[in-house]
Tab-separated table of C-alpha atoms and ligand atoms in Angstrom:
chain	number	residue	atom	x	y	z
M	151	MET	CA	-0.068	18.619	-21.343
M	152	ALA	CA	1.371	16.744	-18.377
M	153	LYS	CA	5.144	16.847	-18.026
M	154	MET	CA	7.354	13.797	-18.614
M	155	TRP	CA	8.051	13.804	-14.912
M	156	ALA	CA	4.328	13.621	-13.968
M	157	GLY	CA	3.750	11.007	-11.268
M	158	ARG	CA	4.390	12.358	-7.806
M	159	THR	CA	2.496	15.461	-8.987
M	160	SER	CA	-0.053	15.880	-11.730
M	161	GLY	CA	2.669	17.302	-13.907
M	162	ILE	CA	0.272	20.110	-14.839
M	163	THR	CA	1.877	23.473	-14.217
M	164	ASP	CA	0.654	27.026	-14.554
M	165	SER	CA	1.825	28.687	-17.752
M	166	ILE	CA	3.547	31.431	-15.775
M	167	ALA	CA	5.454	28.753	-13.873
M	168	ASP	CA	6.282	27.046	-17.172
M	169	ASP	CA	7.716	30.217	-18.659
M	170	PHE	CA	9.645	30.920	-15.501
M	171	ASN	CA	11.021	27.406	-15.248
M	172	SER	CA	11.844	26.862	-18.890
M	173	SER	CA	15.399	27.199	-20.167
M	174	ILE	CA	15.064	26.023	-23.768
M	175	HIS	CA	15.259	29.569	-25.124
M	176	PHE	CA	18.916	29.631	-24.126
M	177	ASP	CA	20.008	26.024	-23.562
M	178	TYR	CA	18.933	24.969	-27.085
M	179	LYS	CA	22.512	25.950	-27.976
M	180	MET	CA	23.703	22.730	-26.338
M	181	TYR	CA	21.663	20.446	-28.628
M	182	LYS	CA	24.668	18.838	-30.239
M	183	SER	CA	26.417	18.023	-26.972
M	184	ASP	CA	23.134	16.707	-25.594
M	185	ILE	CA	22.556	14.365	-28.542
M	186	LEU	CA	26.165	13.142	-28.695
M	187	GLY	CA	26.002	12.515	-24.934
M	188	SER	CA	22.799	10.515	-25.357
M	189	ILE	CA	24.265	8.459	-28.189
M	190	ALA	CA	27.250	7.535	-26.003
M	191	HIS	CA	24.896	6.760	-23.135
M	192	ALA	CA	22.728	4.436	-25.239
M	193	ALA	CA	25.866	2.652	-26.489
M	194	MET	CA	27.101	2.204	-22.915
M	195	LEU	CA	23.711	0.891	-21.736
M	196	SER	CA	23.678	-1.869	-24.351
M	197	LYS	CA	27.371	-2.711	-23.952
M	198	GLN	CA	26.718	-3.253	-20.249
M	199	GLY	CA	23.611	-5.329	-20.962
M	200	ILE	CA	21.342	-2.754	-19.300
M	201	ILE	CA	19.232	-2.356	-22.463
M	202	ALA	CA	19.050	-4.594	-25.533
M	203	GLU	CA	21.436	-4.033	-28.429
M	204	SER	CA	18.484	-3.649	-30.810
M	205	ASP	CA	16.933	-0.927	-28.622
M	206	SER	CA	20.205	0.918	-28.439
M	207	GLU	CA	20.484	0.816	-32.245
M	208	ILE	CA	16.999	2.262	-32.690
M	209	ILE	CA	17.752	5.037	-30.194
M	210	ILE	CA	21.128	5.906	-31.719
M	211	ASN	CA	19.761	5.874	-35.264
M	212	GLU	CA	16.947	8.201	-34.412
M	213	LEU	CA	19.159	10.527	-32.374
M	214	GLU	CA	21.484	10.837	-35.359
M	215	LYS	CA	18.526	11.738	-37.541
M	216	ILE	CA	17.331	14.327	-35.030
M	217	LEU	CA	20.810	15.851	-34.946
M	218	ASN	CA	20.905	16.017	-38.731
M	219	GLU	CA	17.490	17.606	-38.959
M	220	LEU	CA	18.343	20.209	-36.334
M	221	GLU	CA	21.559	21.033	-38.174
M	222	ASN	CA	19.875	21.397	-41.569
M	223	GLY	CA	16.909	23.291	-40.134
M	224	SER	CA	14.200	20.751	-41.048
M	225	LEU	CA	13.433	20.232	-37.349
M	226	GLU	CA	12.726	23.237	-35.170
M	227	PHE	CA	13.166	23.545	-31.427
M	228	ASP	CA	9.890	23.432	-29.546
M	229	MET	CA	10.035	26.491	-27.349
M	230	GLN	CA	7.229	25.023	-25.223
M	231	SER	CA	9.623	22.345	-23.974
M	232	GLU	CA	11.073	22.700	-20.514
M	233	ASP	CA	14.670	22.484	-21.655
M	234	ILE	CA	16.857	21.038	-24.413
M	235	HIS	CA	17.166	17.681	-22.640
M	236	MET	CA	13.393	17.224	-22.421
M	237	PHE	CA	12.933	18.402	-25.991
M	238	ILE	CA	15.317	15.818	-27.445
M	239	GLU	CA	13.940	12.991	-25.312
M	240	GLN	CA	10.340	13.921	-26.167
M	241	GLU	CA	11.164	14.079	-29.853
M	242	LEU	CA	12.898	10.712	-29.690
M	243	THR	CA	10.020	9.050	-27.850
M	244	ALA	CA	7.458	10.593	-30.194
M	245	ARG	CA	9.320	8.956	-33.089
M	246	VAL	CA	10.316	5.545	-31.726
M	247	GLY	CA	7.766	4.998	-28.966
M	248	ASP	CA	8.529	3.149	-25.738
M	249	VAL	CA	12.095	2.291	-26.745
M	250	GLY	CA	12.898	5.988	-26.441
M	251	LYS	CA	11.826	5.910	-22.806
M	252	LYS	CA	14.722	3.544	-22.045
M	253	LEU	CA	17.377	6.149	-22.827
M	254	HIS	CA	17.119	7.846	-19.459
M	255	THR	CA	18.039	4.652	-17.553
M	256	ALA	CA	20.955	5.167	-15.173
M	257	ARG	CA	21.188	8.899	-15.714
M	258	SER	CA	19.530	12.080	-14.515
M	259	ARG	CA	19.138	15.502	-16.012
M	260	ASN	CA	21.569	16.615	-13.331
M	261	ASP	CA	24.543	14.713	-14.723
M	262	GLN	CA	23.215	15.200	-18.265
M	263	VAL	CA	23.244	18.992	-18.030
M	264	ALA	CA	26.652	18.955	-16.340
M	265	LEU	CA	27.935	16.840	-19.242
M	266	ASP	CA	26.382	19.067	-21.892
M	267	ILE	CA	27.855	22.301	-20.538
M	268	ARG	CA	31.322	20.799	-20.290
M	269	MET	CA	31.148	19.507	-23.854
M	270	HIS	CA	29.663	22.731	-25.160
M	271	LEU	CA	32.182	24.974	-23.447
M	272	ARG	CA	35.180	22.957	-24.477
M	273	THR	CA	34.214	23.560	-28.128
M	274	GLU	CA	33.739	27.246	-27.355
M	275	ILE	CA	37.190	27.351	-25.725
M	276	ASN	CA	38.682	25.936	-28.924
M	277	GLU	CA	36.938	28.586	-31.006
M	278	ILE	CA	37.958	31.418	-28.696
M	279	SER	CA	41.547	30.157	-28.610
M	280	ASP	CA	41.685	30.181	-32.419
M	281	LEU	CA	40.389	33.752	-32.470
M	282	VAL	CA	42.961	34.802	-29.863
M	283	LYS	CA	45.682	33.177	-31.957
M	284	ALA	CA	44.545	35.071	-35.042
M	285	LEU	CA	44.649	38.339	-33.098
M	286	ILE	CA	48.108	37.565	-31.738
M	287	GLY	CA	49.153	36.861	-35.340
M	288	ALA	CA	47.914	40.287	-36.466
M	289	ILE	CA	49.650	42.041	-33.569
M	290	VAL	CA	52.926	40.231	-34.131
M	291	ASN	CA	52.896	41.046	-37.858
M	292	LYS	CA	52.388	44.736	-37.093
M	293	ALA	CA	55.102	44.569	-34.444
M	294	GLU	CA	57.501	43.176	-37.003
M	295	MET	CA	56.684	45.951	-39.469
M	296	TYR	CA	57.269	48.628	-36.841
M	297	LYS	CA	60.054	47.097	-34.790
M	298	ASP	CA	62.218	50.195	-35.260
M	299	ALA	CA	59.528	52.903	-35.262
M	300	ILE	CA	60.312	55.200	-32.345
M	301	MET	CA	57.477	56.387	-30.125
M	302	PRO	CA	57.382	57.790	-26.627
M	303	GLY	CA	56.919	55.129	-23.964
M	304	TYR	CA	54.766	56.424	-21.118
M	305	THR	CA	54.448	56.128	-17.389
M	306	HIS	CA	51.609	58.050	-15.675
M	307	LEU	CA	50.657	58.892	-19.269
M	308	GLN	CA	53.678	61.224	-19.261
M	309	ARG	CA	56.368	60.727	-21.878
M	310	ALA	CA	59.022	58.602	-20.217
M	311	GLN	CA	61.583	56.848	-22.436
M	312	PRO	CA	61.765	56.028	-26.130
M	313	VAL	CA	60.398	52.641	-27.122
M	314	THR	CA	59.545	51.179	-30.475
M	315	PHE	CA	55.976	50.696	-31.604
M	316	GLY	CA	56.834	47.038	-32.199
M	317	HIS	CA	57.917	46.678	-28.593
M	318	HIS	CA	54.745	48.344	-27.355
M	319	LEU	CA	52.556	46.052	-29.470
M	320	MET	CA	54.400	42.961	-28.301
M	321	ALA	CA	53.378	43.704	-24.715
M	322	TYR	CA	49.788	42.985	-25.809
M	323	ALA	CA	50.873	39.836	-27.626
M	324	PHE	CA	52.294	38.502	-24.357
M	325	MET	CA	49.094	39.331	-22.460
M	326	LEU	CA	47.067	37.420	-25.032
M	327	LEU	CA	49.496	34.530	-24.886
M	328	ARG	CA	48.799	34.242	-21.162
M	329	ASP	CA	45.079	34.331	-21.954
M	330	LEU	CA	45.608	31.381	-24.284
M	331	GLU	CA	47.427	29.478	-21.562
M	332	ARG	CA	44.673	30.188	-19.051
M	333	LEU	CA	42.044	28.898	-21.487
M	334	ALA	CA	44.013	25.704	-22.100
M	335	ASP	CA	44.432	25.219	-18.378
M	336	THR	CA	40.712	25.618	-17.697
M	337	LYS	CA	39.921	23.185	-20.487
M	338	LYS	CA	42.128	20.595	-18.841
M	339	ARG	CA	40.136	20.754	-15.604
M	340	MET	CA	36.841	20.981	-17.484
M	341	ASN	CA	37.505	17.940	-19.619
M	342	LEU	CA	36.403	15.310	-17.081
M	343	SER	CA	33.103	13.536	-17.582
M	344	PRO	CA	30.333	13.853	-14.991
M	345	ILE	CA	27.941	11.490	-16.799
M	346	GLY	CA	27.071	8.519	-14.625
M	347	CYS	CA	26.990	10.589	-11.429
M	348	CYS	CA	23.212	10.396	-12.008
M	349	ALA	CA	21.010	12.504	-9.748
M	350	LEU	CA	23.660	12.828	-7.031
M	351	ALA	CA	24.608	9.459	-5.549
M	352	GLY	CA	25.639	7.287	-8.499
M	353	THR	CA	23.530	4.323	-9.556
M	354	THR	CA	22.775	0.679	-8.803
M	355	TYR	CA	23.168	-0.235	-12.493
M	356	ASN	CA	26.431	-1.727	-13.671
M	357	THR	CA	27.413	1.313	-15.772
M	358	ASP	CA	30.776	2.005	-17.408
M	359	ARG	CA	31.558	5.663	-16.922
M	360	TYR	CA	35.011	5.360	-18.468
M	361	PHE	CA	33.541	3.987	-21.703
M	362	GLU	CA	31.217	6.984	-22.040
M	363	ALA	CA	33.959	9.419	-21.095
M	364	GLU	CA	36.310	8.037	-23.689
M	365	LYS	CA	33.664	7.964	-26.400
M	366	LEU	CA	32.972	11.642	-25.764
M	367	GLY	CA	36.610	12.706	-25.832
M	368	PHE	CA	37.097	13.332	-22.114
M	369	ASP	CA	40.443	12.831	-20.391
M	370	GLY	CA	38.845	11.060	-17.437
M	371	ILE	CA	35.825	11.132	-15.144
M	372	VAL	CA	34.756	13.239	-12.160
M	373	LEU	CA	35.473	10.975	-9.198
M	374	ASN	CA	32.825	12.153	-6.740
M	375	SER	CA	29.228	11.986	-7.920
M	376	LEU	CA	28.034	14.821	-5.658
M	377	ASP	CA	30.823	16.997	-7.007
M	378	GLY	CA	30.059	15.906	-10.571
M	379	VAL	CA	26.521	17.262	-10.525
M	380	SER	CA	27.103	20.368	-8.448
M	381	ASP	CA	30.434	21.616	-9.760
M	382	ARG	CA	30.327	24.722	-11.926
M	383	ASP	CA	33.853	25.857	-11.077
M	384	PHE	CA	34.771	25.480	-14.717
M	385	CYS	CA	32.115	28.060	-15.667
M	386	ALA	CA	33.425	30.528	-13.089
M	387	GLU	CA	36.968	29.791	-14.199
M	388	LEU	CA	36.163	30.284	-17.861
M	389	ILE	CA	34.294	33.550	-17.295
M	390	SER	CA	37.109	34.800	-15.127
M	391	ASN	CA	39.584	33.973	-17.914
M	392	LEU	CA	37.315	35.804	-20.332
M	393	ALA	CA	37.059	38.783	-17.991
M	394	ILE	CA	40.867	39.027	-17.886
M	395	LEU	CA	41.016	38.670	-21.680
M	396	MET	CA	38.469	41.479	-22.044
M	397	MET	CA	40.488	43.596	-19.619
M	398	HIS	CA	43.452	43.221	-21.970
M	399	LEU	CA	41.364	44.093	-25.027
M	400	SER	CA	39.934	47.039	-23.140
M	401	ARG	CA	43.353	48.450	-22.246
M	402	PHE	CA	44.406	48.038	-25.867
M	403	SER	CA	41.167	49.721	-26.996
M	404	GLU	CA	41.822	52.632	-24.693
M	405	GLU	CA	45.216	53.187	-26.323
M	406	ILE	CA	43.751	52.814	-29.804
M	407	ILE	CA	41.156	55.453	-28.934
M	408	LEU	CA	43.831	57.796	-27.582
M	409	TRP	CA	46.196	57.167	-30.480
M	410	SER	CA	43.461	57.917	-33.039
M	411	SER	CA	42.731	61.323	-31.524
M	412	TRP	CA	44.178	64.449	-33.143
M	413	GLU	CA	46.074	65.043	-29.907
M	414	PHE	CA	48.150	61.914	-30.608
M	415	LYS	CA	47.529	60.837	-34.223
M	416	PHE	CA	49.844	57.855	-33.845
M	417	ILE	CA	47.508	55.635	-35.839
M	418	GLU	CA	44.622	55.913	-38.239
M	419	LEU	CA	42.000	53.203	-38.198
M	420	SER	CA	40.612	51.974	-41.485
M	421	ASP	CA	37.279	53.503	-42.556
M	422	ASN	CA	35.874	49.981	-42.351
M	423	TYR	CA	36.243	49.952	-38.580
M	424	THR	CA	35.195	53.491	-37.716
M	425	THR	CA	31.971	55.473	-37.857
M	426	GLY	CA	30.952	59.023	-38.626
M	427	SER	CA	28.849	61.406	-36.621
M	428	SER	CA	25.268	62.255	-37.572
M	429	ILE	CA	25.948	65.971	-37.046
M	430	MET	CA	29.684	66.678	-37.091
M	431	PRO	CA	30.952	66.131	-40.643
M	432	GLN	CA	34.626	65.944	-39.658
M	433	LYS	CA	34.263	62.993	-37.288
M	434	LYS	CA	35.856	59.570	-37.572
M	435	ASN	CA	35.050	57.725	-34.409
M	436	PRO	CA	36.769	54.584	-33.092
M	437	ASP	CA	33.430	52.945	-32.159
M	438	MET	CA	34.697	49.357	-32.378
M	439	ALA	CA	37.417	49.968	-29.812
M	440	GLU	CA	34.987	51.898	-27.603
M	441	LEU	CA	32.457	49.073	-27.751
M	442	VAL	CA	35.076	46.501	-26.810
M	443	ARG	CA	35.986	48.704	-23.848
M	444	GLY	CA	32.304	48.988	-22.946
M	445	LYS	CA	31.530	45.302	-23.340
M	446	THR	CA	34.292	44.521	-20.870
M	447	GLY	CA	31.952	45.764	-18.148
M	448	ARG	CA	29.325	43.367	-19.373
M	449	VAL	CA	31.663	40.350	-19.112
M	450	TYR	CA	32.693	41.453	-15.600
M	451	GLY	CA	28.962	41.432	-14.813
M	452	ASP	CA	28.713	37.858	-16.110
M	453	LEU	CA	31.529	36.869	-13.777
M	454	MET	CA	29.766	38.458	-10.834
M	455	SER	CA	26.555	36.621	-11.803
M	456	ILE	CA	28.054	33.147	-11.834
M	457	LEU	CA	29.977	33.654	-8.611
M	458	THR	CA	26.888	34.960	-6.856
M	459	VAL	CA	24.622	32.186	-8.211
M	460	LEU	CA	26.980	29.529	-6.860
M	461	LYS	CA	27.701	31.171	-3.537
M	462	GLY	CA	25.669	29.552	-0.786
M	463	LEU	CA	24.305	26.591	-2.796
M	464	PRO	CA	24.071	23.428	-0.729
M	465	LEU	CA	25.036	20.142	-2.391
M	466	ALA	CA	24.052	18.742	-4.755
M	467	TYR	CA	21.957	20.052	-7.693
M	468	ASN	CA	19.733	23.095	-7.166
M	469	LYS	CA	17.645	24.770	-9.838
M	470	ASP	CA	19.623	27.971	-9.239
M	471	MET	CA	22.278	26.281	-11.334
M	472	GLN	CA	20.191	26.722	-14.466
M	473	GLU	CA	21.242	30.379	-14.125
M	474	ASP	CA	24.815	29.398	-15.016
M	475	LYS	CA	24.065	29.326	-18.720
M	476	GLU	CA	22.937	32.786	-19.719
M	477	CYS	CA	25.960	34.470	-18.185
M	478	ILE	CA	28.460	31.979	-19.558
M	479	PHE	CA	26.893	32.070	-23.037
M	480	ASP	CA	26.798	35.858	-22.947
M	481	ALA	CA	30.460	36.068	-21.929
M	482	VAL	CA	31.474	33.594	-24.628
M	483	ASP	CA	29.450	35.314	-27.387
M	484	THR	CA	30.654	38.766	-26.359
M	485	VAL	CA	34.314	37.749	-26.332
M	486	LYS	CA	33.997	36.026	-29.706
M	487	MET	CA	32.417	39.124	-31.265
M	488	CYS	CA	35.066	41.407	-29.798
M	489	LEU	CA	37.918	39.212	-31.027
M	490	LYS	CA	36.360	38.932	-34.479
M	491	VAL	CA	36.299	42.704	-34.923
M	492	PHE	CA	39.589	43.382	-33.177
M	493	GLU	CA	41.779	41.322	-35.465
M	494	PRO	CA	40.877	43.062	-38.747
M	495	MET	CA	40.840	46.426	-36.963
M	496	ILE	CA	44.502	45.902	-36.007
M	497	ASN	CA	45.362	44.392	-39.364
M	498	THR	CA	44.082	47.394	-41.284
M	499	MET	CA	45.204	50.262	-39.056
M	500	ALA	CA	47.734	52.675	-40.493
M	501	VAL	CA	50.651	53.739	-38.316
M	502	CYS	CA	51.810	57.377	-38.391
M	503	THR	CA	55.477	56.876	-37.575
M	504	ASP	CA	56.375	60.541	-38.207
M	505	ASN	CA	53.943	61.721	-35.560
M	506	MET	CA	55.248	59.151	-33.118
M	507	LEU	CA	58.801	60.319	-33.680
M	508	LEU	CA	57.741	63.948	-33.356
M	509	ALA	CA	56.052	63.219	-30.034
M	510	ALA	CA	59.114	61.277	-28.934
M	511	SER	CA	61.370	64.258	-29.631
M	512	LYS	CA	59.345	66.584	-27.460
M	513	GLY	CA	59.168	65.086	-24.023
M	514	PHE	CA	62.834	64.924	-22.965
M	515	ILE	CA	62.483	61.164	-23.038
M	516	ASN	CA	66.233	60.815	-23.552
M	517	ALA	CA	66.968	62.404	-20.157
M	518	THR	CA	67.703	58.984	-18.610
M	519	ASP	CA	70.288	58.425	-21.339
M	520	LEU	CA	71.771	61.824	-20.569
M	521	ALA	CA	72.242	60.759	-16.944
M	522	ASP	CA	73.609	57.375	-18.049
M	523	TYR	CA	76.189	59.195	-20.185
M	524	LEU	CA	77.572	60.902	-17.083
M	525	VAL	CA	77.437	57.652	-15.112
M	526	LYS	CA	79.615	56.039	-17.746
M	527	LYS	CA	82.070	58.873	-17.081
M	528	ASP	CA	82.158	57.725	-13.465
M	529	LEU	CA	79.668	60.084	-11.878
M	530	PRO	CA	77.363	58.429	-9.268
M	531	PHE	CA	73.868	57.938	-10.737
M	532	ARG	CA	72.100	60.223	-8.235
M	533	THR	CA	74.496	63.086	-9.031
M	534	ALA	CA	74.122	62.469	-12.767
M	535	TYR	CA	70.334	62.356	-12.337
M	536	LYS	CA	70.320	65.736	-10.605
M	537	ILE	CA	72.500	67.397	-13.256
M	538	SER	CA	70.304	65.972	-16.042
M	539	GLY	CA	67.180	67.276	-14.296
M	540	GLU	CA	68.719	70.735	-14.117
M	541	ILE	CA	69.572	70.584	-17.819
M	542	VAL	CA	65.950	69.677	-18.615
M	543	ALA	CA	64.722	72.597	-16.498
M	544	TYR	CA	67.149	74.870	-18.367
M	545	CYS	CA	65.876	73.596	-21.725
M	546	ILE	CA	62.258	74.212	-20.736
M	547	LYS	CA	63.158	77.771	-19.711
M	548	GLU	CA	65.125	78.394	-22.907
M	549	ASN	CA	62.609	76.569	-25.100
M	550	LYS	CA	65.217	74.079	-26.306
M	551	ILE	CA	65.534	70.342	-26.419
M	552	LEU	CA	68.477	68.185	-25.375
M	553	GLU	CA	69.459	67.651	-28.991
M	554	THR	CA	69.725	71.406	-29.734
M	555	LEU	CA	71.708	72.418	-26.661
M	556	SER	CA	75.256	73.463	-27.567
M	557	LEU	CA	78.259	71.707	-26.077
M	558	GLN	CA	79.150	74.948	-24.386
M	559	GLU	CA	75.807	74.992	-22.638
M	560	TYR	CA	76.277	71.349	-21.631
M	561	LYS	CA	79.658	72.155	-20.188
M	562	GLN	CA	78.093	74.752	-17.892
M	563	PHE	CA	76.508	71.822	-16.093
M	564	SER	CA	79.449	69.397	-16.192
M	565	PHE	CA	82.922	69.281	-17.689
M	566	LEU	CA	82.393	65.639	-18.445
M	567	PHE	CA	80.260	66.438	-21.511
M	568	GLU	CA	81.995	65.991	-24.846
M	569	ASN	CA	80.830	65.959	-28.470
M	570	ASP	CA	79.810	62.304	-28.261
M	571	ILE	CA	76.837	63.312	-26.097
M	572	TYR	CA	74.784	63.928	-29.232
M	573	THR	CA	75.044	60.365	-30.498
M	574	GLN	CA	74.213	59.094	-27.013
M	575	ILE	CA	70.946	61.010	-26.791
M	576	ASP	CA	69.822	60.310	-30.346
M	577	LEU	CA	66.355	58.766	-29.926
M	578	LYS	CA	66.914	55.818	-32.216
M	579	ALA	CA	70.209	55.088	-30.501
M	580	CYS	CA	68.519	55.349	-27.095
M	581	ALA	CA	66.021	52.649	-28.079
M	582	GLN	CA	68.633	50.540	-29.825
M	583	LYS	CA	70.900	50.592	-26.761
M	584	ARG	CA	68.267	48.908	-24.606
M	585	ILE	CA	69.571	45.475	-25.339
M	586	SER	CA	68.706	43.920	-21.970
M	587	GLU	CA	66.410	40.864	-22.248
M	588	GLY	CA	62.886	42.075	-22.911
M	589	GLY	CA	64.086	45.598	-23.739
M	590	THR	CA	63.047	47.789	-26.641
M	591	SER	CA	66.016	47.247	-29.015
M	592	VAL	CA	65.177	45.816	-32.430
M	593	GLU	CA	67.114	42.676	-31.609
M	594	SER	CA	65.201	42.152	-28.394
M	595	VAL	CA	61.836	42.764	-30.080
M	596	GLU	CA	62.759	40.250	-32.774
M	597	LYS	CA	63.444	37.689	-30.043
M	598	GLN	CA	60.051	38.416	-28.492
M	599	ILE	CA	58.322	38.033	-31.850
M	600	ASP	CA	60.054	34.739	-32.388
M	601	PHE	CA	59.106	33.479	-28.935
M	602	VAL	CA	55.419	34.374	-29.312
M	603	ARG	CA	55.148	32.924	-32.805
M	604	LYS	CA	56.607	29.620	-31.616
M	605	ALA	CA	54.424	29.547	-28.501
M	606	VAL	CA	51.268	30.061	-30.574
M	607	LEU	CA	52.271	27.321	-32.999
M	608	ASN	CA	52.895	24.868	-30.164
M	609	ASP	CA	49.664	25.644	-28.302
J	1193	LIG	N1	17.469	22.890	-17.287
J	1193	LIG	C1	18.134	22.380	-16.132
J	1193	LIG	C2	19.435	23.163	-15.884
J	1193	LIG	O1	19.832	23.850	-16.763
J	1193	LIG	C3	18.466	20.949	-16.325
J	1193	LIG	C4	18.588	20.165	-15.074
J	1193	LIG	C5	17.283	19.981	-14.423
J	1193	LIG	N2	17.337	19.082	-13.329
J	1193	LIG	C6	16.354	18.973	-12.469
J	1193	LIG	N3	16.520	18.131	-11.499
J	1193	LIG	N4	15.318	19.743	-12.537
J	1193	LIG	O2	20.038	23.101	-14.849
């Protein structure tokens, strides 16, 4: 069958070319945006006197029916169509005849597709943001439960200073809060309407772009028609936000994987979010976290795809741009899946506070507090640091820990040590003393929890 655009050419294409050219197998997802965009367009055309009111009514009525039928499954997508835009227009024209052919007045598929992606992605951003909020909620709840559970804080993956598990978790809550902000920021730039830019140069018809923009919930219009049809910055921006979000989930996954190992045993994931091995009966594997870590690579690949597709494209529309969709849809779907599994995985994980405390008591992570004790007795920090290091070396040699060293032994290193040293190096006290803004004390973690909860509510 000849294409709708037959005229300059026969419109008869080879089936291999058809398959190659066609995008309906992935852009069908944008059907709702496409139909809502067309309804607004038909309304604008009649308001401006470009088509008759009665024609516009017929078009809008039928488009609403098509939307309904697609939603309830009574109408199926025709995978032989070139793309979603052609499918809807063909369906409309098949049903209402020549009136349907008036819909495409004063528009092009170039501004139509640009409109559809923006509308589609802004809904996806809302969904992703809700999922991120739910995950932040789960993290913050856990942080509250474990705001005084002592664990070793690490640098270089070496035990460094005592922190609380609540404090550690809140670091991830803040990362995700920034992800939320980035998504909102991208949506702001994305939410400008390109419809009415037409093929590239605007149109001779007396259109009202602001009317269409407002009807479709945009904050304004794209002010340069060439830019309107060739801009996919918002896709690159969104995927880059999603790549950063995945990077955060991946770092968290890595810790969850480490913490679930017997070497750490800081947490135990629920059976519902782990798998067994087909050969080793003892295994309980953190597959969900590993998959999130793995899928991060996939989203990075999507980012590379969109950037490379756009690089070197002359203005305005080029068919290369059809390649924007698979990577953006893949990134969006992947992130949604990861967030959906992550939230209940965090919600249901058990925390082994005894093991955390045990690990915290083994790595001399109160050595900084030991030095600070001497500093408070007027010793310069560098001198205090050196003495504390020597005490640690002594402990390692004698197989002792700072808490079990006698006062007599302490005094061999400095006369400044008194009995109060033991309360100063108590792990809980060490964490509780870190009252500086953002520190690990319970009070500070409570402030952080409060801040994040309010920020999420106000988003
Ligand atoms: N399927 C196309 C895309 O996704 C729609 C735009 C086609 N425009 C054109 N002039 N061929 O980009």
